[in-house]
Coordinates of C-alpha atoms and ligand atoms in Angstrom, one line a residue:
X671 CA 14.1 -21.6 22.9
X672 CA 11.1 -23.8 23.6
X673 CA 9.6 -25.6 20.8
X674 CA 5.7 -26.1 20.7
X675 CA 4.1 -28.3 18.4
X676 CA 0.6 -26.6 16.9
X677 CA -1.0 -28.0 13.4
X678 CA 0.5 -26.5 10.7
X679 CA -1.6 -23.7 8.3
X680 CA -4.5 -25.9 6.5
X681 CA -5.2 -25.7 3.0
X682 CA -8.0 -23.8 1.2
X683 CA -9.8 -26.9 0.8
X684 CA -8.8 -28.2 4.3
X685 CA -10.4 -24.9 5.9
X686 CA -13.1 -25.1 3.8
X687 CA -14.1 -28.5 5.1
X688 CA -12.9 -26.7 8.9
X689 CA -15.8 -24.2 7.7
X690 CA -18.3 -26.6 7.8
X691 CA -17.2 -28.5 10.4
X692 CA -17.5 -25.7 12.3
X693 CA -21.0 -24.0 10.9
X694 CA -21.9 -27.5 11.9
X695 CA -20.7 -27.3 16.0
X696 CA -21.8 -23.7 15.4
X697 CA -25.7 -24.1 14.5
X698 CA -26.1 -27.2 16.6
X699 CA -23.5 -26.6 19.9
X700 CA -23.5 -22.7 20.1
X701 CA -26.9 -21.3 18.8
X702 CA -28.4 -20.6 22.1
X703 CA -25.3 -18.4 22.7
X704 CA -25.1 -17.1 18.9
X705 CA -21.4 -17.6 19.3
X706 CA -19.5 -19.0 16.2
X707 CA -16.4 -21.3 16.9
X708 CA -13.1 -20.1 15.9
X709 CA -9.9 -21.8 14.4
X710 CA -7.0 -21.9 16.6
X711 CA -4.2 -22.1 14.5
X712 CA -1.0 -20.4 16.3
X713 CA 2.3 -21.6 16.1
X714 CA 6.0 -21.6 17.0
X715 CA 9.1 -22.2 15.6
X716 CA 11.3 -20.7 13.8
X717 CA 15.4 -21.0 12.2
X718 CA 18.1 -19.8 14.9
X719 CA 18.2 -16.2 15.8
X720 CA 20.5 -13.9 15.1
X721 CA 21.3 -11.1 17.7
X722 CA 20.6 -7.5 16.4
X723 CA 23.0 -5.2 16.9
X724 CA 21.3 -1.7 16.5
X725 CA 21.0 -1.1 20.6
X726 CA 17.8 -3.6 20.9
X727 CA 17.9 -6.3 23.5
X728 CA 17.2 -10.4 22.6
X729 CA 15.1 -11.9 25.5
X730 CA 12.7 -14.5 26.0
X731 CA 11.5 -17.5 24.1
X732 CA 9.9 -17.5 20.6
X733 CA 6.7 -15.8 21.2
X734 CA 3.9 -18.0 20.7
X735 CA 1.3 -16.5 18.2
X736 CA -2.5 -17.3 18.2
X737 CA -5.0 -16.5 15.3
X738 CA -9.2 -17.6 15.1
X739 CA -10.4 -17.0 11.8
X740 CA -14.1 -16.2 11.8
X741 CA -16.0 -19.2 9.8
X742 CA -18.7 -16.0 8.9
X743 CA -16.8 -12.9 9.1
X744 CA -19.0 -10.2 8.9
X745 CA -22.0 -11.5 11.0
X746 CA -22.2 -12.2 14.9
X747 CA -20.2 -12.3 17.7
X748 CA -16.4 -13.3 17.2
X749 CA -15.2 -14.3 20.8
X750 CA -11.9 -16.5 21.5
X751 CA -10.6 -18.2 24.5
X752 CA -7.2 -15.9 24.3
X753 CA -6.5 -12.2 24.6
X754 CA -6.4 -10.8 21.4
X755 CA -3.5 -8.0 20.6
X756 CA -5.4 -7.2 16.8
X757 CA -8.0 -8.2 14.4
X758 CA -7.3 -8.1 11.1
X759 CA -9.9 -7.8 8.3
X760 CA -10.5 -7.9 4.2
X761 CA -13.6 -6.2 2.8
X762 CA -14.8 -5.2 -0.3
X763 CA -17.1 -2.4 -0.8
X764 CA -16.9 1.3 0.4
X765 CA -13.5 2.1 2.2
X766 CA -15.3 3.3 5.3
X767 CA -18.2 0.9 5.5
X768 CA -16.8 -1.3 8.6
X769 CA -16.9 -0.7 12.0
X770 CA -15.8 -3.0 15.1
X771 CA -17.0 -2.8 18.8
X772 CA -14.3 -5.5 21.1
X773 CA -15.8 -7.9 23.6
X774 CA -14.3 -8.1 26.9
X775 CA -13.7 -11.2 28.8
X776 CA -17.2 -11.3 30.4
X777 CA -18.9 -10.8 27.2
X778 CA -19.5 -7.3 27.3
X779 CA -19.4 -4.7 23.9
X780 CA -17.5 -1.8 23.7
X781 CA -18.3 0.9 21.8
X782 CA -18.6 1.3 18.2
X783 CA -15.7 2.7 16.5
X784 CA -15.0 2.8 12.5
X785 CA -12.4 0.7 10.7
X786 CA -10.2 2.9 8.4
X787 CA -9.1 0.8 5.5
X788 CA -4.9 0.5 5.8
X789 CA -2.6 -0.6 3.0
X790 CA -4.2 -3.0 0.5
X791 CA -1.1 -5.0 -0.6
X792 CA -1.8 -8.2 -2.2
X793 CA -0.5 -11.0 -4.4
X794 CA -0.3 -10.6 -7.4
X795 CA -2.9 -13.0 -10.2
X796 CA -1.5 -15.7 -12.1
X797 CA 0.8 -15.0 -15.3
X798 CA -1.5 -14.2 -18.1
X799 CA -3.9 -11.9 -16.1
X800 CA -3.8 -8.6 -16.6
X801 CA -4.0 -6.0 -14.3
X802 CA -4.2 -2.2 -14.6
X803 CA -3.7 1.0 -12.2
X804 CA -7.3 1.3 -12.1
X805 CA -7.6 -2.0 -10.5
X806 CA -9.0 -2.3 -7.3
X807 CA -8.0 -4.7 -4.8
X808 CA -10.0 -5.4 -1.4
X809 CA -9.7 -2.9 1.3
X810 CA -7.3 -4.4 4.6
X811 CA -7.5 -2.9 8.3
X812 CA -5.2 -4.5 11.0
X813 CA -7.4 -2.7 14.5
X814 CA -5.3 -2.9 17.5
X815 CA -7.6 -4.8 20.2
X816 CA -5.3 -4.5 23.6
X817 CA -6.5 -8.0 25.1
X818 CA -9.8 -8.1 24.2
X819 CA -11.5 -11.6 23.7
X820 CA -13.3 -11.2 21.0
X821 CA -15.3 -8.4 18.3
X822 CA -17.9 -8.0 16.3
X823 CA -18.5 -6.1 12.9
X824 CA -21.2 -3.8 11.6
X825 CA -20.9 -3.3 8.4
X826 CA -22.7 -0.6 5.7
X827 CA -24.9 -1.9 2.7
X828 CA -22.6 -3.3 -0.2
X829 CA -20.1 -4.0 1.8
X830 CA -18.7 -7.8 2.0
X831 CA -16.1 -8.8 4.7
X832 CA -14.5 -11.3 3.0
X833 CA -11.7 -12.4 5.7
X834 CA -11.9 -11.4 9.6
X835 CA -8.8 -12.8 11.8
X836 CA -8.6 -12.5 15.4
X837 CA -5.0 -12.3 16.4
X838 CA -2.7 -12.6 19.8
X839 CA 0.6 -11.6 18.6
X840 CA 2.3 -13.0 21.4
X841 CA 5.2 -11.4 23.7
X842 CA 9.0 -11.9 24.6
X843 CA 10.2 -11.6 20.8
X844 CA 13.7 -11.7 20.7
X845 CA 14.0 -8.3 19.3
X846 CA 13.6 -5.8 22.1
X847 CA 13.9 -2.0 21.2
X848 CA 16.4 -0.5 23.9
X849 CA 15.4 2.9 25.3
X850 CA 18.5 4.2 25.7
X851 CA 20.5 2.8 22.6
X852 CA 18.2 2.8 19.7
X853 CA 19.1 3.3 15.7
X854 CA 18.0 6.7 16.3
X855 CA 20.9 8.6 15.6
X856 CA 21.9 7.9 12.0
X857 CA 22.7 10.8 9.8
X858 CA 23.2 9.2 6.5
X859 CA 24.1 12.4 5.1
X860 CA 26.9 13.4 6.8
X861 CA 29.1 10.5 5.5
X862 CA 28.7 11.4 2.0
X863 CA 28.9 8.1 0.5
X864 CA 26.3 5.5 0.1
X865 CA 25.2 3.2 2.8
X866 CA 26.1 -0.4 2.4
X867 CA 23.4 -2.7 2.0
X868 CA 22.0 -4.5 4.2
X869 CA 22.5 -1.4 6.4
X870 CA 23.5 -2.4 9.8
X871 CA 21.2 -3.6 12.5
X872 CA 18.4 -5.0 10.5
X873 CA 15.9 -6.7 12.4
X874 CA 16.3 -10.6 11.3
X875 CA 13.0 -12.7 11.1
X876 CA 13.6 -14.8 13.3
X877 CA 14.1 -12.3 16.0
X878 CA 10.5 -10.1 15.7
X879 CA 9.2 -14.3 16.1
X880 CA 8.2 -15.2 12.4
X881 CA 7.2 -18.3 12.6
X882 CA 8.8 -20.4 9.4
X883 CA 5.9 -23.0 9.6
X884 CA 3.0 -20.1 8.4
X885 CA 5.0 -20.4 5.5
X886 CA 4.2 -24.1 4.5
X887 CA 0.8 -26.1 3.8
X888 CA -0.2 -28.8 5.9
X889 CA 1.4 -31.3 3.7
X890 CA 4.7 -29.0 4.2
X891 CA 5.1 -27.7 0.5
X892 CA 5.6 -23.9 0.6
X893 CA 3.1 -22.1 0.1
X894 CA 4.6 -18.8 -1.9
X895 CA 7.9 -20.4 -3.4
X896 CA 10.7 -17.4 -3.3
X897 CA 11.2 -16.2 -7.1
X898 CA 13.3 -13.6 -8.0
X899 CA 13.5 -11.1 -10.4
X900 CA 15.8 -7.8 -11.0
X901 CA 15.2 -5.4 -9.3
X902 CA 13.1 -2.0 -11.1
X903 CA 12.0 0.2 -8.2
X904 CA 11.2 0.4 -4.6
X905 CA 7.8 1.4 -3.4
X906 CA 6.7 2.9 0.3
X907 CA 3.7 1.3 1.9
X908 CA 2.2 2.7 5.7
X909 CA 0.4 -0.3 7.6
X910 CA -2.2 2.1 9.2
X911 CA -1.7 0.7 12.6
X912 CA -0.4 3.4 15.9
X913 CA 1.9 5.4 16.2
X914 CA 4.9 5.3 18.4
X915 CA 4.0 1.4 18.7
X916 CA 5.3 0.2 22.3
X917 CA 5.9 -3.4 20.5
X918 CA 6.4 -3.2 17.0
X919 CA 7.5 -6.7 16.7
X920 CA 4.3 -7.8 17.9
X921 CA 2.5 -5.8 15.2
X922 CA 4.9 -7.3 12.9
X923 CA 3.8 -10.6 13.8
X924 CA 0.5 -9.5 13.6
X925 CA 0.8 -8.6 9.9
X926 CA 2.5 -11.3 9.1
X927 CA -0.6 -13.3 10.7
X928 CA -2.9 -11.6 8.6
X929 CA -1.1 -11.5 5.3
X930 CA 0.8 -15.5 5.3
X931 CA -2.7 -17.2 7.0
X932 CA -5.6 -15.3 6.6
X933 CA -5.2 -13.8 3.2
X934 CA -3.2 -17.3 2.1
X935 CA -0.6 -15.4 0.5
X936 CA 2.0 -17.7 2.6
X937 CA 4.1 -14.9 4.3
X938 CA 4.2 -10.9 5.1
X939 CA 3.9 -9.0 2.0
X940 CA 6.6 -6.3 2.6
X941 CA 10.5 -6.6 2.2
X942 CA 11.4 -4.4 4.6
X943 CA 9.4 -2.6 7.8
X944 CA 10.5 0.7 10.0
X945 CA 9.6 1.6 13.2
X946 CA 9.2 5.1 14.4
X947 CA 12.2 4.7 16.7
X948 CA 14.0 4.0 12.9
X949 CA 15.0 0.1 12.9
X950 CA 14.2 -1.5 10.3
X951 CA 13.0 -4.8 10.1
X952 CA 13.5 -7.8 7.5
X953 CA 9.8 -8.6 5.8
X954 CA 9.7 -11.3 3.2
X955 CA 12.2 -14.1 3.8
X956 CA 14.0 -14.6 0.8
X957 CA 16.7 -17.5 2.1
X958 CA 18.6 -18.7 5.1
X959 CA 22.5 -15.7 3.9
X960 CA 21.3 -13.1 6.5
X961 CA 20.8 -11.2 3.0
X962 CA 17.4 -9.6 3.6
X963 CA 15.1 -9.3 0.4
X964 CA 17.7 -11.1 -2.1
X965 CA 19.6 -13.9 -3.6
X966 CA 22.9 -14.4 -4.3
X967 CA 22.9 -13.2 -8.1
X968 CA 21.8 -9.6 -6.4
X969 CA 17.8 -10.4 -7.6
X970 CA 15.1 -9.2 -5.2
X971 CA 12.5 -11.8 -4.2
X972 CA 8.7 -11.0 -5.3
X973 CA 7.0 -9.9 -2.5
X974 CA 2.9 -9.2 -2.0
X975 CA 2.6 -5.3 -1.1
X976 CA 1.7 -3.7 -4.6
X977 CA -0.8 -5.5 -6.4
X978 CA -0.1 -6.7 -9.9
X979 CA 3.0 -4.8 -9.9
X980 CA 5.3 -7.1 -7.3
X981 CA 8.1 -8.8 -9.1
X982 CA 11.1 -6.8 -9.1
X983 CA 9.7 -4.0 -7.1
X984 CA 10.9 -3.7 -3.4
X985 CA 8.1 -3.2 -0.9
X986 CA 9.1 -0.8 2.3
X987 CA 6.5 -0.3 4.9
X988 CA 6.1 2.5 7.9
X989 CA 4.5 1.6 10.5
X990 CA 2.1 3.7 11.5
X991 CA -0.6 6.1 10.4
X992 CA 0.8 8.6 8.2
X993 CA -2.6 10.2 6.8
X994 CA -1.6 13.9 8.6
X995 CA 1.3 13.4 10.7
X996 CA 4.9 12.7 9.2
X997 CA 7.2 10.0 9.5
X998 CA 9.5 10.7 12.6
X999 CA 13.1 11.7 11.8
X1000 CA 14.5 8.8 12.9
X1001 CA 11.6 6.7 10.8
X1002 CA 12.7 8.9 7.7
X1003 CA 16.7 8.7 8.5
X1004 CA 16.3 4.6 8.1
X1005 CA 14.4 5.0 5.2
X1006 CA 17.1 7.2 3.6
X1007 CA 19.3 4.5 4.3
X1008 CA 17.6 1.7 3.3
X1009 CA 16.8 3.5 0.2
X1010 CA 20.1 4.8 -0.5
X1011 CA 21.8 1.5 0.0
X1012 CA 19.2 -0.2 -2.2
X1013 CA 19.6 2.2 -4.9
X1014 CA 23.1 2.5 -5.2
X1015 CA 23.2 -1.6 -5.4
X1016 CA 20.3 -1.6 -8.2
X1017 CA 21.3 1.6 -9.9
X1018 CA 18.3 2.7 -9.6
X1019 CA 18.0 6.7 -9.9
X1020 CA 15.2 8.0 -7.2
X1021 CA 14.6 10.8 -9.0
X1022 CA 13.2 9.5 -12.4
X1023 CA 10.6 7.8 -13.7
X1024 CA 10.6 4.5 -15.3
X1025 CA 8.8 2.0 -17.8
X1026 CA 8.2 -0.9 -15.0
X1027 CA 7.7 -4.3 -16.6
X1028 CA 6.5 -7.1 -15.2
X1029 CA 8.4 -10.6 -16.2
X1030 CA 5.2 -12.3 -15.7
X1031 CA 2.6 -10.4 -17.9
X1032 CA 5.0 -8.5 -20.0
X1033 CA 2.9 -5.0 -19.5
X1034 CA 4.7 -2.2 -19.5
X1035 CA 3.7 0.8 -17.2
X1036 CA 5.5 4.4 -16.4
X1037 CA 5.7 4.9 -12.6
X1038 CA 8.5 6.6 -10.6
X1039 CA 11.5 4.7 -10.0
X1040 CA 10.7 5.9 -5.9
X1041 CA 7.2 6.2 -4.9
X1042 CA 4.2 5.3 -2.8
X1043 CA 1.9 2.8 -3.3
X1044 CA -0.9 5.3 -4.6
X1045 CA 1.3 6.2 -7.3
X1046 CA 0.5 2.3 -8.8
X1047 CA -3.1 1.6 -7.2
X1048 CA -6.2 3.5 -6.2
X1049 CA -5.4 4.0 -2.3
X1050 CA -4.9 6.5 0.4
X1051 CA -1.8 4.4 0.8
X1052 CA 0.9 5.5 2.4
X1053 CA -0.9 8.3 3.6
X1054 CA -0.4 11.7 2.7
X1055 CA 2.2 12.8 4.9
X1056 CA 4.2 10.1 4.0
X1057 CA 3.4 10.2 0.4
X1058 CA 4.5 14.4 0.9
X1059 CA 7.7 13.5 2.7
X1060 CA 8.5 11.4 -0.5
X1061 CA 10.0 14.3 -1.8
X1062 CA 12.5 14.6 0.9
X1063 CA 13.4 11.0 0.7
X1064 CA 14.1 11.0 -2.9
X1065 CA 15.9 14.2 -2.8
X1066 CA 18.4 12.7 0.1
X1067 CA 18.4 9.4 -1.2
X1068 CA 19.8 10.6 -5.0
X1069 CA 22.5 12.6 -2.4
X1070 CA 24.1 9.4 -1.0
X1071 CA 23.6 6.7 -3.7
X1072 CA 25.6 8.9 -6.8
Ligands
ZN1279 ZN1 0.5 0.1 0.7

């Protein structure tokens, strides 16, 4: 492994001052170009790795991520001294008011394309705040930029881009998907009997490249402390990025960029991730056991997907784009699984409805027990071929956890 030393993630109030510091070098270094300076904040590091075993190679070093957050996002040129694999941005305002042209590396725009809004998981407010289903949080896009070195954003009246994150996601992850053995061929149903959880050849963190230092402040206290909670119900997310992704641990890192740095929430927001070859990766680190998602007393940590209804409620996400096209079989087999094997641990029956509660706020809300995001917040999210094949999933899922 080789170990590079990059600042750790600054605080609000450290960036803020960055901010300045660099509207400062911006007005008075870069004006005649009009080119805002960008943060560099990329890191590596990371506890040891842990071979998968699902057919997927380990090569290379820890891949060394790279992120610019735009001082103004929303206005002007973004550029970057690195290729960039995604930018990753939080608006508020209409759904479809952003668009993005990429710069290359001698400063010339692309074309105009729009920005379609993805998932908008988020932390949830402080205890004491109450949130509804009608609540709406910011829209989130993560836009694949294939090496660009830079962007800039046109966006509609109304709307307010209120984080903009250039990202290089790095290569050589020790999680390699293997074309000739993948998790492909699982048939949950054939077995009869539920899946053990964790199911076998989960994805650890440390092999997709998190990076363990995103998750602390600069004066190394954690920036999300794990809590846990019982677990109520399990909700499925899409991340609105390609399909059939060529490096899905690269767009994993990505997200995790954009969710632990640039919305501050201090790591990736789901618990679990699939791919569309079916593995399933580990999201939210919830300790050092090789137990993805929970603690030893069987709670589930509080992740950020499903905002103001996190604590006990287990965020899967597919990634992809599942607004018309379904999830791949292999992408549903693995959710089966996962599903299955969380169900049958919690007791949790897929096919009902429950009275969620938060431990937090003490509200009370009916939702089902297995469902998409849009079931507990205004959103297209997880797209409606996903959110169709639900039915499926619930069906199967009931099957193998009895
Ligand atoms: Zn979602």
């Amino acid at each position: 492994m080789v170990n590079h030393t990059y600042p750790r993630r600054q605080s609000p109030t450290e960036r803020q001052l960055g901010f300045l510091r660099r509207d400062f070098v911006t007005v008075f270094g870069l004006a005649a170009l009009g080119l805002p300076l960008l943060e560099a904040c990329g890191s590596a590091s990371g506890r040891p790795a842990k071979a998968a075993d699902d057919g997927g190679a380990t090569v290379g070093a820890q891949p060394r991520v790279r992120a610019s957050q735009a001082a103004s996002p929303g206005r002007g040129v973004q550029r970057t001294s690195f290729p960039i694999t995604a930018v990753g941005i939080t608006w508020t305002g209409s759904p479809r008011g952003v668009r993005l042209r990429f710069i290359d590396r001698k400063g010339q725009p692309g074309a105009w394309q729009a920005v379609g809004a993805g998932c908008p998981c988020g932390k949830d407010p402080a205890p004491g705040t109450v949130r509804t289903k009608s609540a709406t949080p910011p829209n989130r896009a993560l836009v694949p930029a294939q090496g660009s070195y830079g962007y800039q954003l046109d966006v509609d009246f109304g709307v307010e881009v209120i984080e903009a994150i250039a990202i290089d996601a790095g290569s050589g992850s020790k999680y390699r998907p293997s074309p000739s053995k993948s998790a492909a061929a699982k048939t949950p149903d054939a077995s009869g009997t539920a899946p053990a959880f964790p199911p076998s050849g989960v994805v650890l963190r440390a092999d997709w490249g998190a990076d363990e230092a995103k998750r602390f402040t600069a004066d190394g206290s954690e920036s999300s402390p794990t809590r846990f909670t019982e677990a109520q119900m399990v909700t499925v997310h899409h991340t609105a990025t390609p399909m059939d992704d060529p490096d899905p641990a690269a767009t994993i890192r990505a997200i995790y960029e954009q969710h632990a740095v640039s919305n501050e929430w201090g790591d990736i927001g789901y618990h679990f991730l699939i791919d569309s070859r079916g593995t399933i990766y580990e999201g939210r680190f919830s300790g050092t056991d090789g137990i993805p998602a929970h603690n030893a007393r069987d709670e589930v940590v509080t992740g950020f997907h499903t905002f103001g209804f996190n604590p006990g409620n287990i965020g899967i996400a597919l990634l992809g784009d599942f607004s018309k096209e379904k999830p791949t079989s292999r992408m549903h087999g693995s959710l089966v699984e996962l599903t299955a094997s969380l169900a049958a641990r919690h007791k949790l029956d897929p096919l009902t409805d429950i009275t969620y509660t938060s431990p937090t706020s003490g509200k009370s809300t009916g939702g089902p027990a297995l469902g998409g995001h849009r079931d507990w917040t205004s959103t297209e999210c997880p797209g409606s071929a996903a959110y169709l094949d639900l039915s499926a999933v619930r069906e199967r899922t009931a099957h193998l956890a009895r």
